[in-house]
Amino acid sequence: MREGHEIIDKVYAAKSDPDAADSLIRQYMGFIRSETAKFLHRPPEEGRDEEFSIAMLAFYESILGYEKGRGVFLSYAARGIRNRLIDHYRKEKRHANLSSLHEPVEDDAETLKIARLEDTKNHIQDLHDRNAAREEIDEFEKKLLEFGLSFSDVADNCPRQSRTFAACQKVLAAARLEPELLQEMINSKKLPMTALAAASGVEKKTLERHRKYLVAVLLAFTNGYEIIRGHLYQMSSSEGADKREGNRRGKSKQGRKNGEE
């Protein structure tokens, strides 16, 4: 435990002292090399692999950006190094594709070059997106727990009808115009139903019925969870569409039955 405190003390000292930062980087050079090797799938060669220099810069950036509430420093630094290397890889790939457009193309190689340019699937980007989504979901889950909620609670509480979904959107729009209501929710860990009903014109019983969903949506907008927001919208709209489709089929079936009678 003391070792964990020691590295945090060193990180905070390195934030404002370049000599302390250099010392910390030298001390963890093995860690930086290891994280670079994970990305390259081989040991980096100092002076040859640009990725190693990028990883050292990312480690220094992690020192500057780290705060105690962000978890274990080395895990934080590892994410920073990985993200920096991914960004570098993407830039290099874009540059390589752009350069290939200006190269002379032999007739017999034209098909091969076109195929290369059309191969737009970026596995590194896919990995980056998945990691970003997982981190955002984990963080959002912790926020929900502060309100005594889980993802399953929110899923079960999503509005099923387009009319109810529209009412929830009115509540969201009203809350975004009055940030103090969002802050009240964050501070009290409760949905300010009376104030939201008055601001949005939506009946209080509707807010009570979909309290868990509204808390999740307002939290998502308060903290900028873009992936979560999109998922909540999709979940509500798709379930509403399924409900409307079920009603339509039910009415059609009933109509045919009445016709037969």
PDB file of N, CA, C and O in Angstrom, residues 147 171-192 195-196 214-224:
ATOM      1  N   PHE A 147     -27.126   6.296  -7.462  1.00  0.00           N
ATOM      2  CA  PHE A 147     -28.574   6.562  -7.374  1.00  0.00           C
ATOM      3  C   PHE A 147     -29.358   5.285  -7.052  1.00  0.00           C
ATOM      4  O   PHE A 147     -30.578   5.276  -7.124  1.00  0.00           O
ATOM      5  N   VAL A 171     -39.067  16.554 -20.884  1.00  0.00           N
ATOM      6  CA  VAL A 171     -38.443  16.700 -19.565  1.00  0.00           C
ATOM      7  C   VAL A 171     -36.946  16.968 -19.721  1.00  0.00           C
ATOM      8  O   VAL A 171     -36.381  17.850 -19.068  1.00  0.00           O
ATOM      9  N   LEU A 172     -36.310  16.206 -20.618  1.00  0.00           N
ATOM     10  CA  LEU A 172     -34.879  16.393 -20.861  1.00  0.00           C
ATOM     11  C   LEU A 172     -34.597  17.792 -21.390  1.00  0.00           C
ATOM     12  O   LEU A 172     -33.658  18.462 -20.938  1.00  0.00           O
ATOM     13  N   ALA A 173     -35.392  18.253 -22.346  1.00  0.00           N
ATOM     14  CA  ALA A 173     -35.194  19.582 -22.930  1.00  0.00           C
ATOM     15  C   ALA A 173     -35.330  20.669 -21.863  1.00  0.00           C
ATOM     16  O   ALA A 173     -34.542  21.625 -21.817  1.00  0.00           O
ATOM     17  N   ALA A 174     -36.327  20.514 -20.987  1.00  0.00           N
ATOM     18  CA  ALA A 174     -36.538  21.498 -19.923  1.00  0.00           C
ATOM     19  C   ALA A 174     -35.367  21.499 -18.946  1.00  0.00           C
ATOM     20  O   ALA A 174     -34.902  22.555 -18.507  1.00  0.00           O
ATOM     21  N   ALA A 175     -34.874  20.308 -18.612  1.00  0.00           N
ATOM     22  CA  ALA A 175     -33.765  20.209 -17.659  1.00  0.00           C
ATOM     23  C   ALA A 175     -32.488  20.825 -18.222  1.00  0.00           C
ATOM     24  O   ALA A 175     -31.714  21.454 -17.495  1.00  0.00           O
ATOM     25  N   ARG A 176     -32.281  20.681 -19.520  1.00  0.00           N
ATOM     26  CA  ARG A 176     -31.068  21.232 -20.127  1.00  0.00           C
ATOM     27  C   ARG A 176     -31.120  22.767 -20.179  1.00  0.00           C
ATOM     28  O   ARG A 176     -30.079  23.422 -20.209  1.00  0.00           O
ATOM     29  N   LEU A 177     -32.318  23.322 -20.169  1.00  0.00           N
ATOM     30  CA  LEU A 177     -32.457  24.774 -20.133  1.00  0.00           C
ATOM     31  C   LEU A 177     -32.302  25.334 -18.725  1.00  0.00           C
ATOM     32  O   LEU A 177     -32.098  26.535 -18.544  1.00  0.00           O
ATOM     33  N   GLU A 178     -32.436  24.448 -17.728  1.00  0.00           N
ATOM     34  CA  GLU A 178     -32.312  24.875 -16.334  1.00  0.00           C
ATOM     35  C   GLU A 178     -31.278  23.989 -15.636  1.00  0.00           C
ATOM     36  O   GLU A 178     -31.631  23.047 -14.927  1.00  0.00           O
ATOM     37  N   PRO A 179     -29.997  24.281 -15.841  1.00  0.00           N
ATOM     38  CA  PRO A 179     -28.922  23.439 -15.295  1.00  0.00           C
ATOM     39  C   PRO A 179     -28.989  23.256 -13.779  1.00  0.00           C
ATOM     40  O   PRO A 179     -28.472  22.263 -13.260  1.00  0.00           O
ATOM     41  N   GLU A 180     -29.622  24.184 -13.106  1.00  0.00           N
ATOM     42  CA  GLU A 180     -29.691  24.056 -11.643  1.00  0.00           C
ATOM     43  C   GLU A 180     -30.499  22.819 -11.233  1.00  0.00           C
ATOM     44  O   GLU A 180     -30.266  22.244 -10.162  1.00  0.00           O
ATOM     45  N   LEU A 181     -31.442  22.410 -12.091  1.00  0.00           N
ATOM     46  CA  LEU A 181     -32.215  21.204 -11.799  1.00  0.00           C
ATOM     47  C   LEU A 181     -31.324  19.961 -11.908  1.00  0.00           C
ATOM     48  O   LEU A 181     -31.441  19.027 -11.108  1.00  0.00           O
ATOM     49  N   LEU A 182     -30.457  19.951 -12.912  1.00  0.00           N
ATOM     50  CA  LEU A 182     -29.519  18.844 -13.060  1.00  0.00           C
ATOM     51  C   LEU A 182     -28.566  18.788 -11.869  1.00  0.00           C
ATOM     52  O   LEU A 182     -28.272  17.712 -11.342  1.00  0.00           O
ATOM     53  N   GLN A 183     -28.107  19.951 -11.446  1.00  0.00           N
ATOM     54  CA  GLN A 183     -27.200  20.003 -10.304  1.00  0.00           C
ATOM     55  C   GLN A 183     -27.894  19.539  -9.030  1.00  0.00           C
ATOM     56  O   GLN A 183     -27.293  18.861  -8.187  1.00  0.00           O
ATOM     57  N   GLU A 184     -29.169  19.902  -8.891  1.00  0.00           N
ATOM     58  CA  GLU A 184     -29.943  19.462  -7.722  1.00  0.00           C
ATOM     59  C   GLU A 184     -30.041  17.941  -7.692  1.00  0.00           C
ATOM     60  O   GLU A 184     -29.922  17.315  -6.632  1.00  0.00           O
ATOM     61  N   MET A 185     -30.239  17.342  -8.879  1.00  0.00           N
ATOM     62  CA  MET A 185     -30.321  15.889  -8.953  1.00  0.00           C
ATOM     63  C   MET A 185     -28.983  15.248  -8.564  1.00  0.00           C
ATOM     64  O   MET A 185     -28.948  14.263  -7.819  1.00  0.00           O
ATOM     65  N   ILE A 186     -27.889  15.821  -9.056  1.00  0.00           N
ATOM     66  CA  ILE A 186     -26.566  15.286  -8.740  1.00  0.00           C
ATOM     67  C   ILE A 186     -26.293  15.373  -7.230  1.00  0.00           C
ATOM     68  O   ILE A 186     -25.783  14.429  -6.625  1.00  0.00           O
ATOM     69  N   ASN A 187     -26.659  16.497  -6.623  1.00  0.00           N
ATOM     70  CA  ASN A 187     -26.375  16.713  -5.202  1.00  0.00           C
ATOM     71  C   ASN A 187     -27.252  15.846  -4.300  1.00  0.00           C
ATOM     72  O   ASN A 187     -26.773  15.278  -3.319  1.00  0.00           O
ATOM     73  N   SER A 188     -28.536  15.746  -4.636  1.00  0.00           N
ATOM     74  CA  SER A 188     -29.481  15.042  -3.765  1.00  0.00           C
ATOM     75  C   SER A 188     -29.595  13.563  -4.086  1.00  0.00           C
ATOM     76  O   SER A 188     -30.137  12.793  -3.293  1.00  0.00           O
ATOM     77  N   LYS A 189     -29.100  13.158  -5.281  1.00  0.00           N
ATOM     78  CA  LYS A 189     -29.235  11.781  -5.767  1.00  0.00           C
ATOM     79  C   LYS A 189     -30.710  11.394  -5.935  1.00  0.00           C
ATOM     80  O   LYS A 189     -31.081  10.226  -5.830  1.00  0.00           O
ATOM     81  N   LYS A 190     -31.532  12.409  -6.192  1.00  0.00           N
ATOM     82  CA  LYS A 190     -32.959  12.187  -6.426  1.00  0.00           C
ATOM     83  C   LYS A 190     -33.423  13.027  -7.610  1.00  0.00           C
ATOM     84  O   LYS A 190     -32.872  14.109  -7.857  1.00  0.00           O
ATOM     85  N   LEU A 191     -34.432  12.550  -8.322  1.00  0.00           N
ATOM     86  CA  LEU A 191     -34.992  13.297  -9.442  1.00  0.00           C
ATOM     87  C   LEU A 191     -35.912  14.387  -8.900  1.00  0.00           C
ATOM     88  O   LEU A 191     -36.875  14.084  -8.183  1.00  0.00           O
ATOM     89  N   PRO A 192     -35.656  15.671  -9.204  1.00  0.00           N
ATOM     90  CA  PRO A 192     -36.531  16.758  -8.710  1.00  0.00           C
ATOM     91  C   PRO A 192     -37.845  16.793  -9.508  1.00  0.00           C
ATOM     92  O   PRO A 192     -38.029  17.621 -10.386  1.00  0.00           O
ATOM     93  N   ALA A 195     -40.221  20.104  -9.669  1.00  0.00           N
ATOM     94  CA  ALA A 195     -39.633  21.182 -10.458  1.00  0.00           C
ATOM     95  C   ALA A 195     -39.583  20.819 -11.937  1.00  0.00           C
ATOM     96  O   ALA A 195     -39.859  21.657 -12.807  1.00  0.00           O
ATOM     97  N   LEU A 196     -39.259  19.566 -12.264  1.00  0.00           N
ATOM     98  CA  LEU A 196     -39.197  19.134 -13.662  1.00  0.00           C
ATOM     99  C   LEU A 196     -40.583  19.111 -14.299  1.00  0.00           C
ATOM    100  O   LEU A 196     -40.744  19.458 -15.467  1.00  0.00           O
ATOM    101  N   LEU A 214     -35.361   8.415 -16.668  1.00  0.00           N
ATOM    102  CA  LEU A 214     -35.055   9.848 -16.709  1.00  0.00           C
ATOM    103  C   LEU A 214     -33.764  10.166 -15.967  1.00  0.00           C
ATOM    104  O   LEU A 214     -32.967  10.992 -16.417  1.00  0.00           O
ATOM    105  N   VAL A 215     -33.552   9.518 -14.842  1.00  0.00           N
ATOM    106  CA  VAL A 215     -32.301   9.720 -14.110  1.00  0.00           C
ATOM    107  C   VAL A 215     -31.114   9.343 -14.995  1.00  0.00           C
ATOM    108  O   VAL A 215     -30.125  10.075 -15.091  1.00  0.00           O
ATOM    109  N   ALA A 216     -31.230   8.207 -15.687  1.00  0.00           N
ATOM    110  CA  ALA A 216     -30.130   7.737 -16.541  1.00  0.00           C
ATOM    111  C   ALA A 216     -29.868   8.710 -17.688  1.00  0.00           C
ATOM    112  O   ALA A 216     -28.718   9.053 -17.981  1.00  0.00           O
ATOM    113  N   VAL A 217     -30.930   9.173 -18.346  1.00  0.00           N
ATOM    114  CA  VAL A 217     -30.769  10.083 -19.487  1.00  0.00           C
ATOM    115  C   VAL A 217     -30.169  11.412 -19.029  1.00  0.00           C
ATOM    116  O   VAL A 217     -29.257  11.957 -19.672  1.00  0.00           O
ATOM    117  N   LEU A 218     -30.676  11.948 -17.922  1.00  0.00           N
ATOM    118  CA  LEU A 218     -30.158  13.222 -17.423  1.00  0.00           C
ATOM    119  C   LEU A 218     -28.702  13.084 -16.987  1.00  0.00           C
ATOM    120  O   LEU A 218     -27.884  13.981 -17.221  1.00  0.00           O
ATOM    121  N   LEU A 219     -28.358  11.960 -16.378  1.00  0.00           N
ATOM    122  CA  LEU A 219     -26.966  11.713 -16.006  1.00  0.00           C
ATOM    123  C   LEU A 219     -26.069  11.669 -17.239  1.00  0.00           C
ATOM    124  O   LEU A 219     -24.963  12.201 -17.244  1.00  0.00           O
ATOM    125  N   ALA A 220     -26.576  11.021 -18.286  1.00  0.00           N
ATOM    126  CA  ALA A 220     -25.788  10.884 -19.518  1.00  0.00           C
ATOM    127  C   ALA A 220     -25.489  12.248 -20.128  1.00  0.00           C
ATOM    128  O   ALA A 220     -24.390  12.495 -20.627  1.00  0.00           O
ATOM    129  N   PHE A 221     -26.466  13.153 -20.094  1.00  0.00           N
ATOM    130  CA  PHE A 221     -26.254  14.484 -20.650  1.00  0.00           C
ATOM    131  C   PHE A 221     -25.417  15.352 -19.716  1.00  0.00           C
ATOM    132  O   PHE A 221     -24.651  16.200 -20.168  1.00  0.00           O
ATOM    133  N   THR A 222     -25.540  15.128 -18.425  1.00  0.00           N
ATOM    134  CA  THR A 222     -24.776  15.927 -17.474  1.00  0.00           C
ATOM    135  C   THR A 222     -23.278  15.663 -17.610  1.00  0.00           C
ATOM    136  O   THR A 222     -22.461  16.567 -17.499  1.00  0.00           O
ATOM    137  N   ASN A 223     -22.913  14.414 -17.872  1.00  0.00           N
ATOM    138  CA  ASN A 223     -21.507  14.036 -17.880  1.00  0.00           C
ATOM    139  C   ASN A 223     -20.946  13.770 -19.275  1.00  0.00           C
ATOM    140  O   ASN A 223     -19.798  13.378 -19.403  1.00  0.00           O
ATOM    141  N   GLY A 224     -21.744  13.957 -20.328  1.00  0.00           N
ATOM    142  CA  GLY A 224     -21.230  13.824 -21.685  1.00  0.00           C
ATOM    143  C   GLY A 224     -20.980  12.404 -22.138  1.00  0.00           C
ATOM    144  O   GLY A 224     -20.046  12.148 -22.896  1.00  0.00           O
TER     145      GLY A 224
END
